[in-house]
Amino acid sequence: MRALMHGTHLRPRATGAVQRVIRRVSLGAALLLAALVLAACGVTPQTILEPTTEAARASHWLFLVVFWAGLAVFVVVEGALLYTIWRFRRRRGDTLPAQTHGNLKLEIGWTIAPTILVVLLAAFTVPVIFANAQEPEDDAIRVEAIGHQWWFEFSYPDLGVVTANELHLPVGKPAAIIIKSEDVLHSFWVPALRGKLDMVPGRTSVFRILPEQTGTFPGQCAEFCGTAHALMRFTVVVEEPEEFDAWAAHQLTDRVPPTSELAQAGEALLTPAGCALCHTIRGVTEIGTIGPDLTHVGSRTHIAANTMGMTRSDLEHWLRDSDDMKPGNLMILPRPLTEDEIEALTEYLMGLK
Amino acid sequence: MATTTVSVRPNTYAGTAWSWITTVDHKRIAVLYFVTSLAFFALGGVEALLIRLQLSRPELDLVHPDRFAELFTMHGTTMVFLALMPLSAAFFNLLVPLMIGARDVAFPRLNALSYWVYLFGGIFLNISFIAGGAPAMGWFGYAPLTATEFADTHAVDFWAFGLQILGVSSILASINFIVTIINMRAPGMTFNRMPMFVWMTLITGFLIIFAFPVITIGLVLLLFDRYLGTSFFLYQGGGDPVLWQHLFWVFGHPEVYILILPAMGIVSDVLPTFSRKPLFGYAVVAYSGAAIALVGFGVWTHHMFTVGLGPVADTAFAISTMAVAVPTGVKIFNWIATLWGGSISLRTPMLFAIGFIAMFILGGLTGVSLGSPPVDTQVQDTYYVVAHLHYVLFGGTIFGLFAGIYFWFPKMTGRMLSEGWGKVHFWLMMIGFNLAFGPQHQLGIDGMPRRIHTYGADMGWDVWNLMSTVGAWTIGLSMLIFAINAVRSMRSGRDAGPDPWDGGTLEWSMSSPPPVYNFAEVPVVDDRYPVWKEKHGGGHTGAVVAEPPVADTEHDDEEPHIHMPNPSYWPILVAAGMVLAACGLIFHQVFVLLGALIFGISLIGWIEEPPG
Ligand code: HEM
Ligand SMILES: [Cu+2]
């Protein structure tokens, strides 16, 4: 093979073929690159790369440290591997290589090198561990975040507000998120705000979030929790303190009484259709505790743990066949609803602003 | 010298089905392990392909979420306990006696028992698919999803009993190989001259006998919770689901080293052969394996950084986790130094061994990043972890095991695997693997949790997922090519001869496949690479020296007359009794009695069996 390559008469053909190969490879690479850029530019709302709090920024910064350090090590070691293979590839006429068995100095050297790297990484890591473990201040807004199969309950014990799947926080004020679960493991995770913390039945964990930017940030259950695990999402709405106060004050009021005849018919159905068994709608029925509080459900942007929009068609679909939308969900109606009932209930729920 | 003279291919594998059922020959048991573990590997692979199909596009509806959960649970359980561990065991069986100059393992019947318990345990676990549903809570079985309240079918029982049964198999095998390695080495085969694969087998054996009791206890407590109404893992009764996590990962982290060390041993023996140079830093490679194993028992809560154990615990375990990276890195440097200055030939086994190093580097680096708790709490339970674990378990273990398969297939069968198809297999697998698992790093960073059966089109995850699915199916194709190559080569592959690769360790001194008794005369060893030394010199001569004839070979036929252990049907009966009893605990109590009876009688039969 090597001998052939030296034959001059073969050169032109070889170069032609090489050029063709290069052209093809670069075309392929360009296409791949385009696909990657496309994918990278796509909106990824749940990314860990856009932190908005100090805690999330600290994680992000450490991630960048290990990423770049890791990349450097990767390039050096893979490079050394490939270079070695290329340089010492078997050639015709190779004699037996020198039978070396080891080298103490080298061994010591390449034990020390990674040791230095991990000691540095540990030195960067440990302060962040302690910083991120900071206890919430005494005057922090307390929110109990409770995991249920398959939705999130948020209650503000000091304010008396209870809601679901949409956590509101005022910007610039520390919040103490008190994390619990009622059934199995779940995990509370909003990448933009900070790393996750598991919701463990029988345990209470607390972490501090100090939001710095207004906006809505997606979160998702990150610990497998049964059938509908994939469909257990939530949003955090960070808003100006005035907006937050107004929101909280409104959440404290009883439900908005229905005005249209259709909506009134919907309200009348709450008990006979079985909704009241599980849901509370303050001002009408307060016995239900199993499902999300619906007093102001119409003011939320999503239903079914943020997997469907708060729209007429999604609501109707949900009431008609919730298992089709979210297989396994625990909203089990005593009997199927009629189309008229679905229409009335939808009208009513959409009005619960 | 005498050992290399056998040239006819012996009938090591000839015989009836009955002879296979009652076999106690380590080489036949190795074949059984290979075939069975590769079959389970295919099953786990099909499960993975279905998972990837469902995730190829957003909001697909191909697999019901409950089936999806069964698929990922059984995929993980199958790959870890039914494919990779037993595939390593296949290599232990094939190689350890040959490499240390022994005629069989220390306890041949126990060896057969390990295999049958494994086979029946694996079938038992998979029966759940047709007996009311497979386990669906993830391969680490986190409480309380395993509690009767949330899992009211027998799925979890199949899983718990199944793992107990498989644990019996692993522990018995480990004891057997530890004793074999310590007691049955040929004269002159000091610890310092053992092939690196034997070293790693020894360390893996100790890992298994120290790690498996922990999960055994965890599973017993779980079964108490499910059958006897205790609440070790249920907070309502004063228990704690986090206790399960500790027990599982005290076992689980050593388990990942149980899965990687044998492959590291294989690579440490393949690299020198194809570089025509001894392993660089032999002692360091061996000791770093031991160090990894030891430190590996002190890092388990890095799987639990999101539980909220507090900054002190997180710090301690972050540091121990990062410490593990050091001996791991040292091994990689020694492998590269083994190549350095060599005469490197890129035959198929070598390609897979180099693939192992190249991919394992990345898996190790992402492992270090996960060892930093503030990073981990962001990417824990996302596809980033899925990517990490596949870079070490697939990029590492599976590439390493395939290096071993291509390397020792000729020794086992007497025939070569096709080189050309082997290379096609390698490159397809390499490309498919990186296409399947590379993008998963990005998915994790983009916030995609693991174990979700669907995702919204609004999440920006579709391109990467599609790539990943294409990659997975490419891997599937490469495996198909391997399977065809293996079957064809078995029938009509080129004759291998005793030493097709110019190898150095003892197994290359005998015919392929080796004769039933392995060594006509027990060799005397005075070098790490005795066969190499004999062929290429190295200061001394006569590396493999025949022992003076033993007393009972006074007969004059050509075949040496060597006492080998008799076949026995008791091992398969003991295993059957054990698994039948487990079935009884699920289906009907009568089978418990029946199983116990078979077990007891067979055990007595075993003890009373006259020696060969
Ligand atoms: C440099 C060495 C390594 C380090 C520092 C390391 C670190 C870690 C960490 C911190 C995790 C937990 C990630 C999480 O759940 O958030 C993890 C997961 C895992 N690692 Fe490694 N690892 C290393 C090598 C290995 C090796 C050699 C294997 C096996 C061959 C392995 C197999 C796994 C598996 C299977 C998991 C995930 C288990 C699961 O969640 O299903 N790792 N590793
Ligand atoms: Cu681990």
Short mmCIF file of N, CA, C and O in Angstrom, two decimals, chain B residues 521-586:
data_model
loop_
_atom_site.label_atom_id
_atom_site.label_comp_id
_atom_site.label_asym_id
_atom_site.label_seq_id
_atom_site.Cartn_x
_atom_site.Cartn_y
_atom_site.Cartn_z
N GLU B 521 -0.17 -31.22 30.27
CA GLU B 521 0.70 -31.20 31.44
C GLU B 521 0.66 -29.81 32.04
O GLU B 521 0.66 -28.82 31.30
N VAL B 522 0.62 -29.76 33.34
CA VAL B 522 0.50 -28.46 33.98
C VAL B 522 1.74 -27.63 33.71
O VAL B 522 2.86 -28.08 33.94
N PRO B 523 1.57 -26.43 33.18
CA PRO B 523 2.74 -25.63 32.82
C PRO B 523 3.38 -25.01 34.06
O PRO B 523 2.75 -24.87 35.09
N VAL B 524 4.65 -24.70 33.91
CA VAL B 524 5.34 -23.93 34.94
C VAL B 524 5.65 -22.57 34.35
O VAL B 524 6.17 -22.46 33.24
N VAL B 525 5.29 -21.53 35.07
CA VAL B 525 5.30 -20.20 34.49
C VAL B 525 6.40 -19.37 35.13
O VAL B 525 6.57 -19.39 36.34
N ASP B 526 7.13 -18.63 34.31
CA ASP B 526 8.13 -17.74 34.92
C ASP B 526 8.07 -16.35 34.29
O ASP B 526 9.06 -15.62 34.30
N ASP B 527 6.92 -16.00 33.71
CA ASP B 527 6.84 -14.69 33.07
C ASP B 527 5.37 -14.28 32.97
O ASP B 527 4.47 -15.12 33.04
N ARG B 528 5.12 -12.97 32.81
CA ARG B 528 3.74 -12.51 32.63
C ARG B 528 3.19 -12.97 31.29
O ARG B 528 2.00 -13.15 31.14
N TYR B 529 4.04 -13.06 30.30
CA TYR B 529 3.60 -13.48 28.99
C TYR B 529 4.38 -14.72 28.58
O TYR B 529 5.25 -14.66 27.71
N PRO B 530 4.09 -15.86 29.20
CA PRO B 530 4.94 -17.05 29.01
C PRO B 530 4.98 -17.51 27.55
O PRO B 530 6.04 -17.89 27.07
N VAL B 531 3.87 -17.46 26.87
CA VAL B 531 3.85 -17.97 25.50
C VAL B 531 4.63 -17.04 24.59
O VAL B 531 5.39 -17.46 23.72
N TRP B 532 4.46 -15.76 24.82
CA TRP B 532 5.20 -14.77 24.06
C TRP B 532 6.71 -14.96 24.25
O TRP B 532 7.50 -14.95 23.32
N LYS B 533 7.06 -15.17 25.51
CA LYS B 533 8.46 -15.30 25.84
C LYS B 533 9.06 -16.52 25.14
O LYS B 533 10.18 -16.47 24.63
N GLU B 534 8.26 -17.57 25.10
CA GLU B 534 8.77 -18.77 24.46
C GLU B 534 8.99 -18.53 22.96
O GLU B 534 9.95 -19.01 22.38
N LYS B 535 8.07 -17.73 22.35
CA LYS B 535 8.19 -17.51 20.92
C LYS B 535 9.25 -16.48 20.57
O LYS B 535 9.96 -16.59 19.59
N HIS B 536 9.30 -15.43 21.38
CA HIS B 536 10.14 -14.30 20.99
C HIS B 536 11.33 -14.08 21.92
O HIS B 536 12.02 -13.08 21.80
N GLY B 537 11.49 -14.97 22.85
CA GLY B 537 12.61 -14.83 23.77
C GLY B 537 12.35 -13.73 24.78
O GLY B 537 11.27 -13.16 24.84
N GLY B 538 13.33 -13.44 25.55
CA GLY B 538 13.14 -12.42 26.56
C GLY B 538 14.10 -12.68 27.70
O GLY B 538 13.80 -12.39 28.85
N GLY B 539 15.24 -13.24 27.40
CA GLY B 539 16.24 -13.42 28.44
C GLY B 539 16.34 -14.87 28.86
O GLY B 539 17.40 -15.45 28.89
N HIS B 540 15.22 -15.47 29.17
CA HIS B 540 15.25 -16.87 29.59
C HIS B 540 14.69 -17.74 28.48
O HIS B 540 14.13 -17.27 27.53
N THR B 541 14.82 -18.99 28.65
CA THR B 541 14.14 -19.91 27.74
C THR B 541 13.23 -20.80 28.54
O THR B 541 13.29 -20.84 29.76
N GLY B 542 12.38 -21.50 27.81
CA GLY B 542 11.53 -22.48 28.48
C GLY B 542 10.55 -21.86 29.44
O GLY B 542 10.44 -22.24 30.59
N ALA B 543 9.85 -20.83 28.97
CA ALA B 543 8.86 -20.19 29.83
C ALA B 543 7.81 -21.18 30.26
O ALA B 543 7.41 -21.22 31.41
N VAL B 544 7.34 -21.97 29.32
CA VAL B 544 6.34 -22.97 29.66
C VAL B 544 7.06 -24.31 29.76
O VAL B 544 7.49 -24.87 28.77
N VAL B 545 7.21 -24.75 30.95
CA VAL B 545 7.96 -25.97 31.16
C VAL B 545 7.00 -27.06 31.60
O VAL B 545 6.13 -26.82 32.42
N ALA B 546 7.17 -28.20 31.01
CA ALA B 546 6.29 -29.30 31.41
C ALA B 546 6.70 -29.81 32.77
O ALA B 546 7.89 -29.91 33.07
N GLU B 547 5.69 -30.10 33.59
CA GLU B 547 5.99 -30.75 34.86
C GLU B 547 6.36 -32.19 34.57
O GLU B 547 5.88 -32.77 33.59
N PRO B 548 7.16 -32.78 35.42
CA PRO B 548 7.44 -34.20 35.23
C PRO B 548 6.13 -34.98 35.26
O PRO B 548 5.20 -34.61 35.98
N PRO B 549 6.02 -36.03 34.47
CA PRO B 549 4.78 -36.79 34.39
C PRO B 549 4.29 -37.20 35.77
O PRO B 549 5.09 -37.56 36.64
N VAL B 550 2.98 -37.17 35.93
CA VAL B 550 2.42 -37.53 37.23
C VAL B 550 2.22 -39.03 37.29
O VAL B 550 2.18 -39.71 36.26
N ALA B 551 2.04 -39.52 38.49
CA ALA B 551 2.05 -40.96 38.72
C ALA B 551 1.00 -41.70 37.89
O ALA B 551 1.26 -42.76 37.35
N ASP B 552 -0.20 -41.15 37.76
CA ASP B 552 -1.26 -41.97 37.18
C ASP B 552 -1.29 -41.94 35.65
O ASP B 552 -2.26 -42.31 35.04
N THR B 553 -0.25 -41.41 35.01
CA THR B 553 -0.24 -41.45 33.55
C THR B 553 0.68 -42.56 33.04
O THR B 553 1.41 -42.39 32.09
N GLU B 554 0.57 -43.73 33.67
CA GLU B 554 1.48 -44.81 33.26
C GLU B 554 1.01 -45.50 31.98
O GLU B 554 1.75 -46.21 31.34
N HIS B 555 -0.28 -45.28 31.60
CA HIS B 555 -0.80 -45.89 30.37
C HIS B 555 -0.03 -45.34 29.17
O HIS B 555 0.63 -44.30 29.25
N ASP B 556 -0.18 -46.00 28.01
CA ASP B 556 0.65 -45.59 26.91
C ASP B 556 -0.12 -45.07 25.68
O ASP B 556 0.44 -44.93 24.62
N ASP B 557 -1.46 -44.75 25.83
CA ASP B 557 -2.14 -44.18 24.67
C ASP B 557 -1.69 -42.74 24.47
O ASP B 557 -1.13 -42.11 25.36
N GLU B 558 -1.98 -42.19 23.27
CA GLU B 558 -1.49 -40.85 22.95
C GLU B 558 -2.17 -39.78 23.79
O GLU B 558 -1.54 -38.87 24.30
N GLU B 559 -3.52 -39.89 23.87
CA GLU B 559 -4.26 -38.92 24.67
C GLU B 559 -3.81 -39.06 26.11
O GLU B 559 -3.80 -40.16 26.66
N PRO B 560 -3.45 -37.97 26.73
CA PRO B 560 -3.07 -38.11 28.13
C PRO B 560 -4.29 -38.54 28.94
O PRO B 560 -5.41 -38.15 28.62
N HIS B 561 -4.07 -39.33 29.92
CA HIS B 561 -5.18 -39.79 30.74
C HIS B 561 -5.31 -38.88 31.95
O HIS B 561 -4.47 -38.90 32.84
N ILE B 562 -6.32 -38.07 31.92
CA ILE B 562 -6.44 -37.08 32.97
C ILE B 562 -7.84 -37.18 33.58
O ILE B 562 -8.83 -37.22 32.87
N HIS B 563 -7.90 -37.23 34.88
CA HIS B 563 -9.21 -37.29 35.55
C HIS B 563 -9.88 -35.94 35.51
O HIS B 563 -9.36 -34.97 36.03
N MET B 564 -11.03 -35.86 34.85
CA MET B 564 -11.81 -34.62 34.88
C MET B 564 -13.06 -34.90 35.69
O MET B 564 -13.51 -36.03 35.78
N PRO B 565 -13.65 -33.87 36.28
CA PRO B 565 -14.85 -34.10 37.08
C PRO B 565 -15.97 -34.70 36.23
O PRO B 565 -16.10 -34.40 35.05
N ASN B 566 -16.76 -35.57 36.84
CA ASN B 566 -17.87 -36.18 36.13
C ASN B 566 -18.99 -35.18 35.88
O ASN B 566 -19.18 -34.26 36.67
N PRO B 567 -19.76 -35.38 34.80
CA PRO B 567 -20.95 -34.55 34.63
C PRO B 567 -21.95 -34.80 35.76
O PRO B 567 -21.89 -35.85 36.41
N SER B 568 -22.83 -33.85 35.96
CA SER B 568 -23.79 -34.00 37.04
C SER B 568 -25.07 -33.28 36.70
O SER B 568 -25.05 -32.18 36.15
N TYR B 569 -26.22 -33.93 36.98
CA TYR B 569 -27.49 -33.24 36.73
C TYR B 569 -28.02 -32.58 37.99
O TYR B 569 -29.07 -31.98 37.99
N TRP B 570 -27.30 -32.69 39.10
CA TRP B 570 -27.81 -32.07 40.33
C TRP B 570 -27.84 -30.55 40.26
O TRP B 570 -28.82 -29.94 40.71
N PRO B 571 -26.82 -29.90 39.65
CA PRO B 571 -26.88 -28.43 39.63
C PRO B 571 -28.16 -27.88 39.00
O PRO B 571 -28.82 -27.00 39.55
N ILE B 572 -28.56 -28.43 37.85
CA ILE B 572 -29.74 -27.88 37.19
C ILE B 572 -30.99 -28.14 38.03
O ILE B 572 -31.91 -27.33 38.10
N LEU B 573 -30.99 -29.27 38.77
CA LEU B 573 -32.16 -29.56 39.60
C LEU B 573 -32.22 -28.63 40.81
O LEU B 573 -33.29 -28.15 41.19
N VAL B 574 -31.07 -28.36 41.40
CA VAL B 574 -31.05 -27.42 42.54
C VAL B 574 -31.58 -26.06 42.07
O VAL B 574 -32.42 -25.44 42.73
N ALA B 575 -31.09 -25.61 40.90
CA ALA B 575 -31.53 -24.32 40.38
C ALA B 575 -33.02 -24.33 40.10
O ALA B 575 -33.74 -23.39 40.44
N ALA B 576 -33.50 -25.42 39.50
CA ALA B 576 -34.92 -25.49 39.17
C ALA B 576 -35.76 -25.43 40.45
O ALA B 576 -36.78 -24.73 40.51
N GLY B 577 -35.32 -26.15 41.48
CA GLY B 577 -36.07 -26.14 42.73
C GLY B 577 -36.15 -24.74 43.32
O GLY B 577 -37.21 -24.27 43.73
N MET B 578 -35.02 -24.04 43.27
CA MET B 578 -34.97 -22.70 43.84
C MET B 578 -35.95 -21.76 43.12
O MET B 578 -36.75 -21.05 43.73
N VAL B 579 -35.91 -21.79 41.78
CA VAL B 579 -36.75 -20.86 41.03
C VAL B 579 -38.22 -21.27 41.11
O VAL B 579 -39.11 -20.42 41.17
N LEU B 580 -38.47 -22.56 41.17
CA LEU B 580 -39.85 -23.02 41.32
C LEU B 580 -40.43 -22.50 42.63
O LEU B 580 -41.58 -22.05 42.69
N ALA B 581 -39.64 -22.53 43.68
CA ALA B 581 -40.11 -22.03 44.97
C ALA B 581 -40.45 -20.55 44.86
O ALA B 581 -41.47 -20.09 45.39
N ALA B 582 -39.62 -19.79 44.14
CA ALA B 582 -39.92 -18.37 43.97
C ALA B 582 -41.23 -18.18 43.20
O ALA B 582 -42.05 -17.35 43.54
N CYS B 583 -41.43 -19.01 42.17
CA CYS B 583 -42.69 -18.95 41.41
C CYS B 583 -43.85 -19.19 42.36
O CYS B 583 -44.89 -18.52 42.27
N GLY B 584 -43.65 -20.14 43.27
CA GLY B 584 -44.72 -20.46 44.20
C GLY B 584 -45.11 -19.26 45.05
O GLY B 584 -46.29 -19.03 45.31
N LEU B 585 -44.13 -18.46 45.45
CA LEU B 585 -44.44 -17.30 46.28
C LEU B 585 -45.31 -16.31 45.51
O LEU B 585 -45.98 -15.47 46.09
N ILE B 586 -45.32 -16.42 44.19
CA ILE B 586 -46.14 -15.51 43.40
C ILE B 586 -47.43 -16.18 42.96
O ILE B 586 -48.51 -15.60 43.07
#
